């Protein structure tokens, strides 16, 4: 078996929270382990507050974990990383406008990075920056543009060029297409797919948009309240979801198939990570919950590479079956 | 569903600076009906809705057109936190509507609790005493809907009300809006950039591009047999099962500047089937089948939409 590109082991992230006089601990990531093969794209999905963005920041070295490790190509990365270690994992953010300095030209942003990391010498910086722009589908004249002169889609391409500039071994994209118009989203997803082939890019793709995940990812991990509750290949997970939460997410995800408003599959909202329920953390909202779900935390149930942490994995009830029955996608020719 | 007309808009133009961002929009919504308006940023969909509600941003004005609301209208915005008053308990905020119409304070408060119950807020009497910051995004949006209902509107105007929410909460709110429409016989106008979201609540849909309506018809009819090349492209760009990234359809080029004027069709520069006529002559809205219109010279000969790989 090849060494995974990325290996996250039993990761815990906690934030101290003060509400009034009470000090509490928010367990944002609560024991996450997951692997990523070279040139694989792993999707991470879940509701807001599930810890997916915190996980992204830990992988990228922007947040320190309380416990657990992040390994790149079999080598553990320390919580505080050197410049070289930082370089190996790069992030692409949701809002390309907010993550670019409005005063700097695109060329200045890229050449500064190339220089700081000593990637090419001064004489070849411009050539290299223009290469990067071409690679992400921007014209060479974007070199002299400032962010405000670019559209949202073009700014996101600059964000991707900036991540690629330092030749990372892994890209972490956090809601990288969420702020873009649908037609632009498709173009950026196509770009990621091209880069994966041309650069053998490995990527963690964090998103709340299941249709984008379905299009770009090889495997998906579903997070709920700081834990991964299901992992599997895109095909397996979307066609035979094992966890009732995954089925509910699939049913709630808007697709063009529905003819009328369907009954909401999940009642209530995600509980606060300050008050994680006992037993299975999903049980208060679960249509399948039985007594042991209130008491015992579920262990992994396996179907090959597809794992689900649920006492009633792959049991389907009437309420959430809608998610499994509606294979997501459009049948436009009836 | 065939109620009386609740909202009529004719020839609406909205000016931004020297140009027009909405270039002559007409629409009608009947009581008990939901009209979806779909478009990308800069299409003029939100400005159309805001012109109807008379809440245009500063510097943006209604330059022409008639808006007739039969009864009252109320609006629900994307960001409830910016509309809710942070210094008011949510029950008092909702009670402001009835209070402004002369309902006594106690009666208005009782009404606020009833409305919170109607929009599915658990423990409405307790929640009425909460401050906005104590509520989740989904609950805040329910409070906004309750506040909108407090003025007894005949027309509910929704501007991307679920865009900032999780899909699970979004599904709940879409079901709520659909239920309120049916129970109260309200007309609803629902603006969104997301065709799939609109298809869950709207019986009819209007697609906007560059300040104009380019297609309108029954939602399922428009989704299954889109007549305008822009609508077709919008549908095809949505990732769907069996189409991997790398093969997703994209639309060439970028939308025009909202205030740009065109002699022909605004979509022609990006349209795969554009001919000379398209750049010289603006297509009128032509009826494809009764009730389904599109602003395209080739409406009579629609290109078959590329079937999904599993579809055939």
Coordinates of C-alpha atoms in Angstrom, one line a residue:
Chain A
X1 CA 0.0 0.0 0.0
X2 CA 1.3 3.4 -0.9
X3 CA 2.0 6.0 1.7
X4 CA -0.9 8.3 2.0
X5 CA -0.3 11.9 0.8
X6 CA -2.1 13.1 3.9
X7 CA -2.9 11.2 7.1
X8 CA -4.9 12.9 9.9
X9 CA -4.8 10.9 13.1
X10 CA -7.1 11.3 16.0
X11 CA -7.3 15.0 15.7
X12 CA -8.8 17.1 18.4
X13 CA -9.3 20.9 18.4
X14 CA -10.7 22.8 21.3
X15 CA -11.5 26.4 21.8
X16 CA -12.0 28.0 25.2
X17 CA -15.3 29.8 25.3
X18 CA -16.4 32.2 28.0
X19 CA -20.1 32.8 28.4
X20 CA -20.8 35.1 31.3
X21 CA -18.6 33.8 34.1
X22 CA -18.6 30.2 32.9
X23 CA -15.6 28.9 31.1
X24 CA -16.4 26.2 28.7
X25 CA -14.6 24.2 26.1
X26 CA -15.9 24.0 22.5
X27 CA -14.8 20.8 20.9
X28 CA -14.7 21.9 17.3
X29 CA -12.9 18.8 16.0
X30 CA -13.4 15.8 18.3
X31 CA -11.3 12.9 17.2
X32 CA -11.0 12.9 13.4
X33 CA -8.9 10.4 11.4
X34 CA -8.8 10.3 7.7
X35 CA -6.3 9.5 4.9
X36 CA -5.8 11.0 1.4
X37 CA -4.0 9.2 -1.4
X38 CA -1.7 11.1 -3.8
X39 CA -3.6 12.9 -6.5
X40 CA -6.9 12.1 -4.8
X41 CA -9.6 14.7 -4.0
X42 CA -11.4 14.2 -0.7
X43 CA -14.6 16.1 0.0
X44 CA -15.6 17.1 3.5
X45 CA -19.3 18.0 4.0
X46 CA -21.5 18.9 6.9
X47 CA -23.6 21.7 8.3
X48 CA -22.1 24.9 9.7
X49 CA -20.5 24.3 13.0
X50 CA -19.6 20.7 12.2
X51 CA -15.9 21.5 12.4
X52 CA -15.0 21.1 8.7
X53 CA -13.4 24.5 8.4
X54 CA -11.5 24.1 11.6
X55 CA -10.2 20.7 10.3
X56 CA -9.1 22.5 7.1
X57 CA -7.2 25.1 9.1
X58 CA -5.4 22.5 11.2
X59 CA -4.4 20.6 8.0
X60 CA -3.0 23.8 6.6
X61 CA -1.2 24.6 9.8
X62 CA -3.2 27.7 10.6
X63 CA -4.7 26.3 13.8
X64 CA -3.0 24.2 16.4
X65 CA -4.7 21.0 17.4
X66 CA -5.1 20.0 21.1
X67 CA -4.2 16.5 20.3
X68 CA -3.5 14.3 17.3
X69 CA -1.2 14.5 14.3
X70 CA -1.1 15.6 10.6
X71 CA 1.3 13.5 8.5
X72 CA 2.3 14.5 5.0
X73 CA 3.8 11.7 2.9
X74 CA 4.4 9.7 6.0
X75 CA 6.2 12.5 7.9
X76 CA 4.4 14.1 10.9
X77 CA 4.1 17.9 10.7
X78 CA 4.7 19.7 13.9
X79 CA 1.9 22.0 15.2
X80 CA 4.2 25.0 14.5
X81 CA 5.5 24.7 11.0
X82 CA 8.6 26.0 9.3
X83 CA 8.3 28.0 6.1
X84 CA 9.2 24.9 4.1
X85 CA 6.5 22.9 5.9
X86 CA 3.9 25.7 5.4
X87 CA 4.7 25.7 1.8
X88 CA 3.8 22.0 1.3
X89 CA 0.1 22.6 2.1
X90 CA -1.7 25.6 0.6
X91 CA -5.2 26.9 1.1
X92 CA -7.8 28.4 -1.3
X93 CA -10.4 30.4 0.5
X94 CA -14.1 31.2 -0.1
X95 CA -13.9 34.9 -0.6
X96 CA -11.2 35.6 -3.2
X97 CA -11.8 39.4 -2.7
X98 CA -11.0 39.3 1.0
X99 CA -7.9 37.2 0.8
X100 CA -6.1 39.4 -1.8
X101 CA -4.4 42.6 -0.9
X102 CA -6.3 45.3 -2.9
X103 CA -3.2 47.4 -3.4
X104 CA -1.0 44.8 -5.0
X105 CA -1.1 43.8 -8.6
X106 CA -1.6 40.1 -9.3
X107 CA 2.0 40.0 -10.6
X108 CA 3.3 41.5 -7.4
X109 CA 1.4 38.9 -5.3
X110 CA 2.8 36.0 -7.3
X111 CA 6.4 37.2 -7.7
X112 CA 6.6 38.1 -4.0
X113 CA 5.7 34.5 -3.1
X114 CA 8.1 33.0 -5.7
X115 CA 10.9 35.2 -4.3
X116 CA 10.2 34.5 -0.6
X117 CA 10.2 30.8 -1.2
X118 CA 13.2 31.0 -3.5
X119 CA 11.4 29.1 -6.3
X120 CA 12.9 30.9 -9.2
X121 CA 15.5 33.7 -9.5
X122 CA 14.5 37.3 -10.0
X123 CA 15.2 37.2 -13.7
X124 CA 12.7 34.5 -14.3
X125 CA 10.0 35.6 -11.8
X126 CA 7.7 37.3 -14.3
X127 CA 7.9 34.5 -16.8
X128 CA 7.0 32.0 -14.1
X129 CA 4.1 34.2 -12.8
X130 CA 2.7 34.4 -16.3
X131 CA 3.0 30.6 -16.6
X132 CA 0.9 30.3 -13.4
X133 CA -1.7 32.7 -14.8
X134 CA -2.0 30.7 -18.0
X135 CA -2.2 27.5 -16.0
X136 CA -5.3 28.8 -14.1
X137 CA -6.9 30.1 -17.3
X138 CA -6.1 33.8 -17.0
X139 CA -4.6 35.9 -19.8
X140 CA -1.0 37.1 -19.2
X141 CA -2.2 40.7 -19.0
X142 CA -3.8 39.8 -15.7
X143 CA -0.3 40.2 -14.4
X144 CA -0.7 44.0 -14.1
X145 CA -4.3 43.9 -12.8
X146 CA -5.4 44.8 -9.3
X147 CA -8.1 42.6 -7.6
X148 CA -10.9 45.2 -8.1
X149 CA -10.4 45.1 -11.9
X150 CA -11.2 41.3 -11.9
X151 CA -14.5 39.5 -11.7
X152 CA -15.2 37.1 -8.8
X153 CA -14.3 34.1 -10.9
X154 CA -11.0 35.7 -12.1
X155 CA -10.1 36.6 -8.5
X156 CA -10.7 33.0 -7.4
X157 CA -8.3 31.9 -10.3
X158 CA -5.7 34.3 -8.8
X159 CA -6.3 32.6 -5.4
X160 CA -5.6 29.3 -7.0
X161 CA -2.5 30.6 -8.9
X162 CA -1.2 31.9 -5.6
X163 CA -1.7 28.5 -3.9
X164 CA 0.0 26.7 -6.8
X165 CA 2.9 29.2 -7.0
X166 CA 4.8 27.5 -4.1
X167 CA 4.4 24.0 -5.7
X168 CA 2.5 22.5 -2.8
X169 CA 1.9 18.8 -2.3
X170 CA -1.6 19.4 -1.1
X171 CA -4.3 22.0 -1.6
X172 CA -7.0 22.6 0.9
X173 CA -10.0 24.4 -0.7
X174 CA -12.5 25.8 1.9
X175 CA -15.8 26.6 0.2
X176 CA -13.8 27.7 -2.8
X177 CA -16.8 27.9 -5.2
X178 CA -19.5 28.9 -2.7
X179 CA -19.4 32.6 -3.4
X180 CA -19.4 32.3 -7.2
X181 CA -22.2 32.4 -9.7
X182 CA -23.3 28.9 -11.0
X183 CA -21.7 29.3 -14.4
X184 CA -18.4 30.4 -12.9
X185 CA -18.6 27.6 -10.3
X186 CA -18.6 25.1 -13.2
X187 CA -15.6 26.7 -14.7
X188 CA -13.6 26.6 -11.4
X189 CA -14.6 23.0 -10.8
X190 CA -13.4 22.2 -14.3
X191 CA -10.1 24.0 -13.6
X192 CA -9.5 21.9 -10.4
X193 CA -10.2 18.8 -12.4
X194 CA -7.7 19.8 -15.1
X195 CA -5.0 20.7 -12.5
X196 CA -5.5 17.3 -10.8
X197 CA -4.6 15.6 -14.1
X198 CA -1.8 18.0 -15.2
X199 CA -0.1 18.5 -11.8
X200 CA -1.2 15.3 -10.0
X201 CA -2.8 17.6 -7.5
X202 CA -4.1 16.2 -4.2
X203 CA -6.9 18.2 -2.6
X204 CA -9.2 18.4 0.4
X205 CA -12.4 20.0 -0.9
X206 CA -14.5 21.4 1.9
X207 CA -18.0 22.4 0.8
X208 CA -21.7 22.4 1.9
X209 CA -22.7 21.9 -1.8
X210 CA -23.2 18.2 -2.4
X211 CA -23.5 18.7 -6.2
X212 CA -20.1 20.3 -6.4
X213 CA -18.6 17.6 -4.2
X214 CA -20.2 14.9 -6.3
X215 CA -18.6 16.4 -9.5
X216 CA -15.0 16.9 -8.2
X217 CA -14.3 14.4 -5.4
X218 CA -13.2 10.8 -5.4
X219 CA -14.1 10.2 -1.8
X220 CA -16.3 12.1 0.7
X221 CA -16.2 12.4 4.5
X222 CA -19.4 13.5 6.3
X223 CA -18.9 15.4 9.5
X224 CA -21.3 16.0 12.3
X225 CA -20.5 17.9 15.5
X226 CA -16.8 17.5 15.2
X227 CA -16.7 13.8 14.1
X228 CA -16.6 12.0 10.8
X229 CA -19.8 9.9 10.7
X230 CA -19.3 8.4 7.2
X231 CA -16.6 8.0 4.6
X232 CA -16.7 6.4 1.3
X233 CA -16.2 6.8 -2.4
X234 CA -18.5 9.4 -4.0
X235 CA -20.4 6.7 -5.9
X236 CA -21.0 4.5 -2.8
X237 CA -21.8 7.3 -0.5
X238 CA -24.3 9.0 -2.8
X239 CA -26.0 5.9 -4.0
X240 CA -26.0 3.9 -0.8
X241 CA -25.6 6.3 2.1
X242 CA -25.2 4.3 5.4
X243 CA -25.8 7.0 7.9
X244 CA -29.2 8.6 8.5
X245 CA -27.5 12.0 8.7
X246 CA -25.9 11.5 5.2
X247 CA -29.3 10.5 3.9
X248 CA -30.9 13.6 5.4
X249 CA -28.2 15.8 3.9
X250 CA -28.8 14.3 0.5
X251 CA -32.6 14.7 0.8
X252 CA -32.2 18.4 1.8
X253 CA -29.8 19.2 -0.9
X254 CA -31.6 21.1 -3.6
X255 CA -31.7 19.4 -6.9
X256 CA -33.7 20.0 -10.1
X257 CA -35.6 16.8 -9.7
X258 CA -38.2 17.7 -7.2
X259 CA -41.5 18.7 -8.5
X260 CA -42.9 20.2 -5.3
X261 CA -41.6 21.2 -1.9
X262 CA -40.7 18.0 -0.2
X263 CA -41.2 17.4 3.5
X264 CA -38.1 18.6 5.4
X265 CA -36.1 15.6 6.2
X266 CA -34.5 16.8 9.4
X267 CA -36.2 18.7 12.1
X268 CA -34.3 21.1 14.4
X269 CA -30.9 22.6 13.8
X270 CA -27.4 21.3 14.5
X271 CA -26.9 21.4 18.3
X272 CA -24.1 23.5 19.7
X273 CA -20.6 21.8 19.9
X274 CA -20.6 23.2 23.5
X275 CA -23.2 20.6 24.4
X276 CA -22.4 17.4 22.5
X277 CA -25.1 14.8 23.2
X278 CA -24.2 11.5 24.8
X279 CA -24.1 8.3 22.9
X280 CA -24.4 8.9 19.2
X281 CA -24.2 12.7 18.8
X282 CA -26.8 12.6 16.1
X283 CA -29.4 10.8 18.1
X284 CA -31.6 13.8 19.1
X285 CA -32.3 14.5 15.5
X286 CA -32.2 10.9 14.2
X287 CA -35.4 9.3 12.9
X288 CA -33.9 5.8 13.5
X289 CA -32.6 6.4 17.1
X290 CA -33.2 3.5 19.5
X291 CA -32.2 3.2 23.1
X292 CA -28.5 2.2 22.6
X293 CA -28.0 5.3 20.4
X294 CA -28.6 7.4 23.6
X295 CA -26.0 5.5 25.5
X296 CA -23.2 4.1 23.4
X297 CA -21.1 5.9 20.9
X298 CA -21.3 3.9 17.6
X299 CA -18.2 2.2 16.2
X300 CA -17.4 1.9 12.5
X301 CA -19.5 -0.4 10.4
X302 CA -17.7 -1.3 7.2
X303 CA -18.7 -2.2 3.7
X304 CA -15.4 -2.5 2.0
X305 CA -13.8 0.9 2.0
X306 CA -17.1 2.6 2.9
X307 CA -17.4 3.2 6.7
X308 CA -20.3 4.5 8.7
X309 CA -20.4 5.2 12.5
X310 CA -24.0 4.3 13.2
X311 CA -25.7 1.6 15.3
X312 CA -28.3 1.2 12.5
X313 CA -26.0 1.7 9.5
X314 CA -27.6 1.1 6.1
X315 CA -31.1 0.7 7.7
X316 CA -33.5 2.9 5.8
X317 CA -36.6 4.5 7.2
X318 CA -39.5 6.1 5.4
X319 CA -38.5 9.6 6.3
X320 CA -35.0 9.7 5.1
X321 CA -35.4 7.2 2.3
X322 CA -36.3 10.1 0.1
X323 CA -32.7 10.9 0.0
X324 CA -31.7 7.5 -1.3
X325 CA -34.6 7.3 -3.7
X326 CA -33.8 10.6 -5.4
X327 CA -30.4 9.8 -6.9
X328 CA -29.2 13.4 -7.2
X329 CA -29.1 14.7 -10.6
X330 CA -31.4 15.8 -13.4
X331 CA -33.4 13.7 -15.7
X332 CA -34.4 16.4 -18.0
X333 CA -35.7 14.2 -20.8
X334 CA -38.7 12.5 -19.2
Chain B
X1 CA -54.1 28.7 -7.4
X2 CA -56.0 30.8 -9.9
X3 CA -56.6 33.6 -7.5
X4 CA -57.0 37.3 -8.3
X5 CA -53.9 39.3 -9.3
X6 CA -52.1 40.4 -6.2
X7 CA -49.1 42.1 -7.8
X8 CA -48.6 43.7 -11.1
X9 CA -45.5 45.3 -12.4
X10 CA -45.3 47.0 -15.9
X11 CA -42.3 48.4 -17.7
X12 CA -40.1 48.7 -14.6
X13 CA -36.8 50.4 -15.1
X14 CA -34.3 51.0 -12.3
X15 CA -31.4 53.4 -12.9
X16 CA -28.0 53.1 -11.4
X17 CA -25.8 56.1 -12.1
X18 CA -26.2 56.9 -15.8
X19 CA -27.5 53.5 -17.0
X20 CA -30.3 51.2 -16.3
X21 CA -29.7 48.0 -14.3
X22 CA -33.4 46.9 -14.8
X23 CA -34.5 47.6 -18.4
X24 CA -38.2 47.2 -18.5
X25 CA -39.5 44.3 -16.5
X26 CA -43.2 43.3 -16.3
X27 CA -44.7 40.6 -14.2
X28 CA -47.9 39.6 -12.5
X29 CA -48.4 37.3 -9.6
X30 CA -51.8 35.9 -8.4
X31 CA -52.9 35.3 -4.9
X32 CA -51.7 31.9 -3.7
X33 CA -49.0 31.7 -6.4
X34 CA -45.3 31.8 -6.1
X35 CA -43.2 33.3 -8.8
X36 CA -39.4 32.6 -8.8
X37 CA -37.0 35.0 -10.3
X38 CA -33.6 33.5 -11.1
X39 CA -30.4 35.1 -12.4
X40 CA -26.7 35.5 -11.8
X41 CA -25.2 38.5 -10.0
X42 CA -25.9 41.7 -12.0
X43 CA -29.0 40.3 -13.7
X44 CA -31.2 42.8 -11.9
X45 CA -33.3 40.2 -10.0
X46 CA -32.8 41.7 -6.6
X47 CA -33.2 45.3 -7.8
X48 CA -36.5 44.3 -9.4
X49 CA -37.7 43.0 -6.1
X50 CA -36.4 46.0 -4.1
X51 CA -38.1 48.4 -6.5
X52 CA -41.4 46.5 -5.9
X53 CA -40.8 46.8 -2.1
X54 CA -39.7 50.4 -2.5
X55 CA -36.5 49.7 -0.6
X56 CA -33.9 50.5 -3.3
X57 CA -30.3 51.2 -2.1
X58 CA -29.1 54.8 -2.0
X59 CA -28.3 56.2 -5.4
X60 CA -30.5 53.7 -7.2
X61 CA -33.9 54.9 -8.4
X62 CA -37.0 53.7 -10.1
X63 CA -36.8 55.5 -13.4
X64 CA -40.0 54.2 -15.0
X65 CA -42.8 51.7 -14.7
X66 CA -45.9 50.9 -12.6
X67 CA -46.0 48.7 -9.5
X68 CA -49.5 47.8 -8.2
X69 CA -49.9 45.8 -5.0
X70 CA -53.4 44.7 -4.2
X71 CA -53.2 44.8 -0.5
X72 CA -49.9 45.0 1.4
X73 CA -46.4 43.7 0.7
X74 CA -43.7 42.6 3.1
X75 CA -40.2 41.6 2.5
X76 CA -37.8 39.0 3.8
X77 CA -34.1 39.6 3.2
X78 CA -31.0 37.3 3.0
X79 CA -29.4 38.5 6.2
X80 CA -31.8 38.6 9.0
X81 CA -29.2 39.9 11.4
X82 CA -28.9 43.2 9.5
X83 CA -32.7 43.7 9.4
X84 CA -33.6 42.6 13.0
X85 CA -33.2 45.3 15.6
X86 CA -30.4 44.0 17.9
X87 CA -31.7 46.1 20.8
X88 CA -35.3 44.7 20.7
X89 CA -36.6 41.4 21.9
X90 CA -37.8 39.5 18.9
X91 CA -41.4 39.4 20.2
X92 CA -41.5 43.3 20.4
X93 CA -39.9 43.5 17.0
X94 CA -42.7 41.4 15.5
X95 CA -45.3 43.3 17.5
X96 CA -44.3 46.6 15.8
X97 CA -46.3 45.7 12.7
X98 CA -49.7 45.3 14.5
X99 CA -48.8 48.2 16.9
X100 CA -48.2 50.6 14.0
X101 CA -51.8 49.8 12.9
X102 CA -53.2 50.7 16.3
X103 CA -53.4 47.3 17.9
X104 CA -53.0 47.7 21.7
X105 CA -49.7 46.6 23.1
X106 CA -50.8 43.4 24.9
X107 CA -52.9 42.3 22.0
X108 CA -49.9 42.9 19.6
X109 CA -47.6 40.9 21.9
X110 CA -50.1 38.0 22.0
X111 CA -50.2 38.2 18.2
X112 CA -46.4 38.0 18.0
X113 CA -46.4 34.8 20.0
X114 CA -49.1 33.3 17.7
X115 CA -47.0 34.3 14.6
X116 CA -43.9 32.7 16.1
X117 CA -45.9 29.5 16.6
X118 CA -47.2 29.8 13.0
X119 CA -43.7 29.9 11.6
X120 CA -42.6 26.9 13.6
X121 CA -40.5 28.4 16.3
X122 CA -40.4 26.0 19.3
X123 CA -41.5 27.5 22.7
X124 CA -42.9 30.7 21.0
X125 CA -43.7 32.4 24.3
X126 CA -40.2 31.9 25.6
X127 CA -38.5 32.8 22.3
X128 CA -40.5 36.0 22.0
X129 CA -38.4 37.3 24.9
X130 CA -35.1 36.4 23.3
X131 CA -32.7 38.8 21.7
X132 CA -31.7 38.3 18.1
X133 CA -28.1 37.4 18.9
X134 CA -29.4 34.5 21.0
X135 CA -31.0 32.8 18.0
X136 CA -29.5 30.6 15.3
X137 CA -29.6 31.8 11.7
X138 CA -32.5 29.6 10.9
X139 CA -34.6 30.8 13.8
X140 CA -33.7 34.4 13.0
X141 CA -35.0 33.9 9.5
X142 CA -38.2 32.4 10.9
X143 CA -38.6 35.5 13.1
X144 CA -38.2 37.7 10.0
X145 CA -40.9 35.8 8.3
X146 CA -43.1 36.2 11.4
X147 CA -42.4 39.9 11.3
X148 CA -43.3 40.1 7.7
X149 CA -46.6 38.2 8.3
X150 CA -47.4 40.6 11.1
X151 CA -48.4 43.2 8.6
X152 CA -50.9 40.7 7.0
X153 CA -49.3 40.9 3.6
X154 CA -51.0 39.8 0.4
X155 CA -47.6 39.7 -1.3
X156 CA -44.5 38.2 0.4
X157 CA -41.3 39.4 -1.3
X158 CA -38.3 37.1 -0.6
X159 CA -34.8 38.1 -1.5
X160 CA -32.5 35.0 -1.3
X161 CA -33.9 34.2 2.2
X162 CA -32.2 30.9 2.5
X163 CA -28.9 31.5 0.8
X164 CA -26.9 32.0 4.0
X165 CA -28.4 28.9 5.7
X166 CA -27.4 25.3 5.8
X167 CA -29.2 23.1 3.3
X168 CA -31.0 21.2 6.0
X169 CA -32.4 24.4 7.5
X170 CA -33.0 25.8 4.0
X171 CA -35.2 22.8 3.2
X172 CA -37.3 23.5 6.4
X173 CA -37.7 27.2 5.4
X174 CA -38.7 26.4 1.9
X175 CA -41.3 24.1 3.2
X176 CA -42.5 26.8 5.6
X177 CA -42.8 29.4 2.8
X178 CA -44.7 26.9 0.7
X179 CA -47.1 26.1 3.5
X180 CA -47.7 29.8 4.3
X181 CA -48.4 30.6 0.7
X182 CA -51.0 27.8 0.5
X183 CA -52.6 28.4 3.9
X184 CA -52.8 32.1 3.6
X185 CA -53.4 32.4 -0.1
X186 CA -50.5 34.8 -0.3
X187 CA -48.7 35.7 -3.5
X188 CA -44.9 35.1 -3.1
X189 CA -42.1 36.4 -5.2
X190 CA -38.9 34.4 -4.5
X191 CA -35.6 35.7 -5.8
X192 CA -32.6 33.3 -5.9
X193 CA -29.5 32.6 -7.9
X194 CA -30.2 28.9 -7.4
X195 CA -32.6 27.2 -9.9
X196 CA -33.0 24.1 -7.8
X197 CA -34.1 26.1 -4.8
X198 CA -36.6 28.1 -6.8
X199 CA -37.9 24.8 -8.3
X200 CA -38.9 23.7 -4.7
X201 CA -41.2 26.7 -4.1
X202 CA -42.2 28.4 -7.3
X203 CA -45.0 27.4 -9.6
X204 CA -43.8 29.8 -12.2
X205 CA -40.3 31.0 -12.9
X206 CA -38.7 34.0 -14.6
X207 CA -35.1 34.0 -15.7
X208 CA -33.3 37.4 -15.9
X209 CA -30.2 38.3 -17.8
X210 CA -28.6 41.8 -18.0
X211 CA -31.6 43.6 -16.6
X212 CA -34.3 41.9 -18.7
X213 CA -36.5 38.9 -18.5
X214 CA -35.3 36.3 -21.0
X215 CA -37.7 33.5 -20.2
X216 CA -40.8 32.9 -18.2
X217 CA -43.1 29.9 -17.8
X218 CA -44.3 27.2 -15.5
X219 CA -41.3 26.0 -13.4
X220 CA -41.2 22.4 -14.5
X221 CA -41.8 23.4 -18.2
X222 CA -38.9 25.9 -18.1
X223 CA -36.6 23.4 -16.4
X224 CA -37.5 20.5 -18.7
X225 CA -37.8 22.4 -22.0
X226 CA -35.9 25.6 -21.6
X227 CA -36.3 27.8 -24.7
X228 CA -33.7 30.5 -24.2
X229 CA -30.0 29.4 -24.8
X230 CA -29.1 31.2 -21.5
X231 CA -31.6 29.2 -19.5
X232 CA -30.4 26.0 -21.2
X233 CA -26.8 26.9 -20.3
X234 CA -27.6 27.8 -16.7
X235 CA -29.3 24.4 -16.3
X236 CA -26.4 22.5 -17.9
X237 CA -23.7 24.2 -15.7
X238 CA -25.2 22.7 -12.5
X239 CA -23.1 19.7 -11.6
X240 CA -25.2 16.6 -11.8
X241 CA -24.7 12.9 -11.3
X242 CA -22.6 11.2 -13.9
X243 CA -20.9 14.3 -15.1
X244 CA -17.4 14.7 -13.6
X245 CA -15.7 18.0 -13.2
X246 CA -13.7 18.7 -16.3
X247 CA -16.7 18.0 -18.4
X248 CA -19.1 20.5 -16.8
X249 CA -20.7 22.9 -19.3
X250 CA -19.6 26.5 -18.8
X251 CA -20.8 29.7 -20.4
X252 CA -18.1 31.5 -22.4
X253 CA -17.2 35.0 -21.5
X254 CA -18.7 37.1 -18.6
X255 CA -22.1 38.8 -18.1
X256 CA -22.1 42.4 -19.4
X257 CA -21.9 45.4 -17.1
X258 CA -25.4 45.8 -15.7
X259 CA -25.9 49.3 -17.1
X260 CA -24.6 48.4 -20.6
X261 CA -27.1 49.0 -23.4
X262 CA -27.5 46.6 -26.3
X263 CA -29.1 47.1 -29.7
X264 CA -29.6 43.3 -30.1
X265 CA -29.8 40.4 -27.6
X266 CA -27.6 41.0 -24.5
X267 CA -26.7 37.3 -24.5
X268 CA -25.6 37.2 -28.2
X269 CA -21.9 37.7 -27.5
X270 CA -21.9 34.5 -25.3
X271 CA -24.4 32.5 -27.2
X272 CA -23.3 29.5 -29.2
X273 CA -26.1 29.8 -31.8
X274 CA -26.1 33.6 -32.3
X275 CA -26.5 34.9 -35.8
X276 CA -26.3 38.3 -37.3
X277 CA -29.9 39.1 -36.5
X278 CA -29.1 38.6 -32.8
X279 CA -26.7 41.5 -32.5
X280 CA -28.7 43.9 -34.6
X281 CA -32.3 43.2 -33.4
X282 CA -33.5 42.7 -29.9
X283 CA -35.7 39.6 -29.7
X284 CA -39.2 40.3 -28.3
X285 CA -40.7 37.8 -25.8
X286 CA -42.1 35.1 -28.0
X287 CA -44.6 32.5 -26.9
X288 CA -43.2 29.0 -27.3
X289 CA -46.2 27.2 -26.0
X290 CA -49.1 28.9 -24.2
X291 CA -47.9 30.4 -20.9
X292 CA -44.2 29.8 -21.7
X293 CA -42.3 32.7 -23.4
X294 CA -38.7 33.4 -24.2
X295 CA -36.8 36.4 -25.6
X296 CA -35.0 34.6 -28.4
X297 CA -35.3 34.8 -32.1
X298 CA -35.1 31.0 -32.3
X299 CA -37.7 30.2 -29.7
X300 CA -39.7 28.1 -32.2
X301 CA -36.8 25.7 -32.8
X302 CA -35.3 25.0 -29.4
X303 CA -32.1 23.1 -29.2
X304 CA -32.6 19.8 -27.4
X305 CA -30.9 20.0 -24.0
X306 CA -27.9 17.7 -23.6
X307 CA -29.3 14.7 -21.8
X308 CA -27.5 13.6 -18.6
X309 CA -25.3 10.5 -19.2
X310 CA -27.7 8.3 -17.2
X311 CA -30.7 9.8 -18.9
X312 CA -30.5 7.8 -22.1

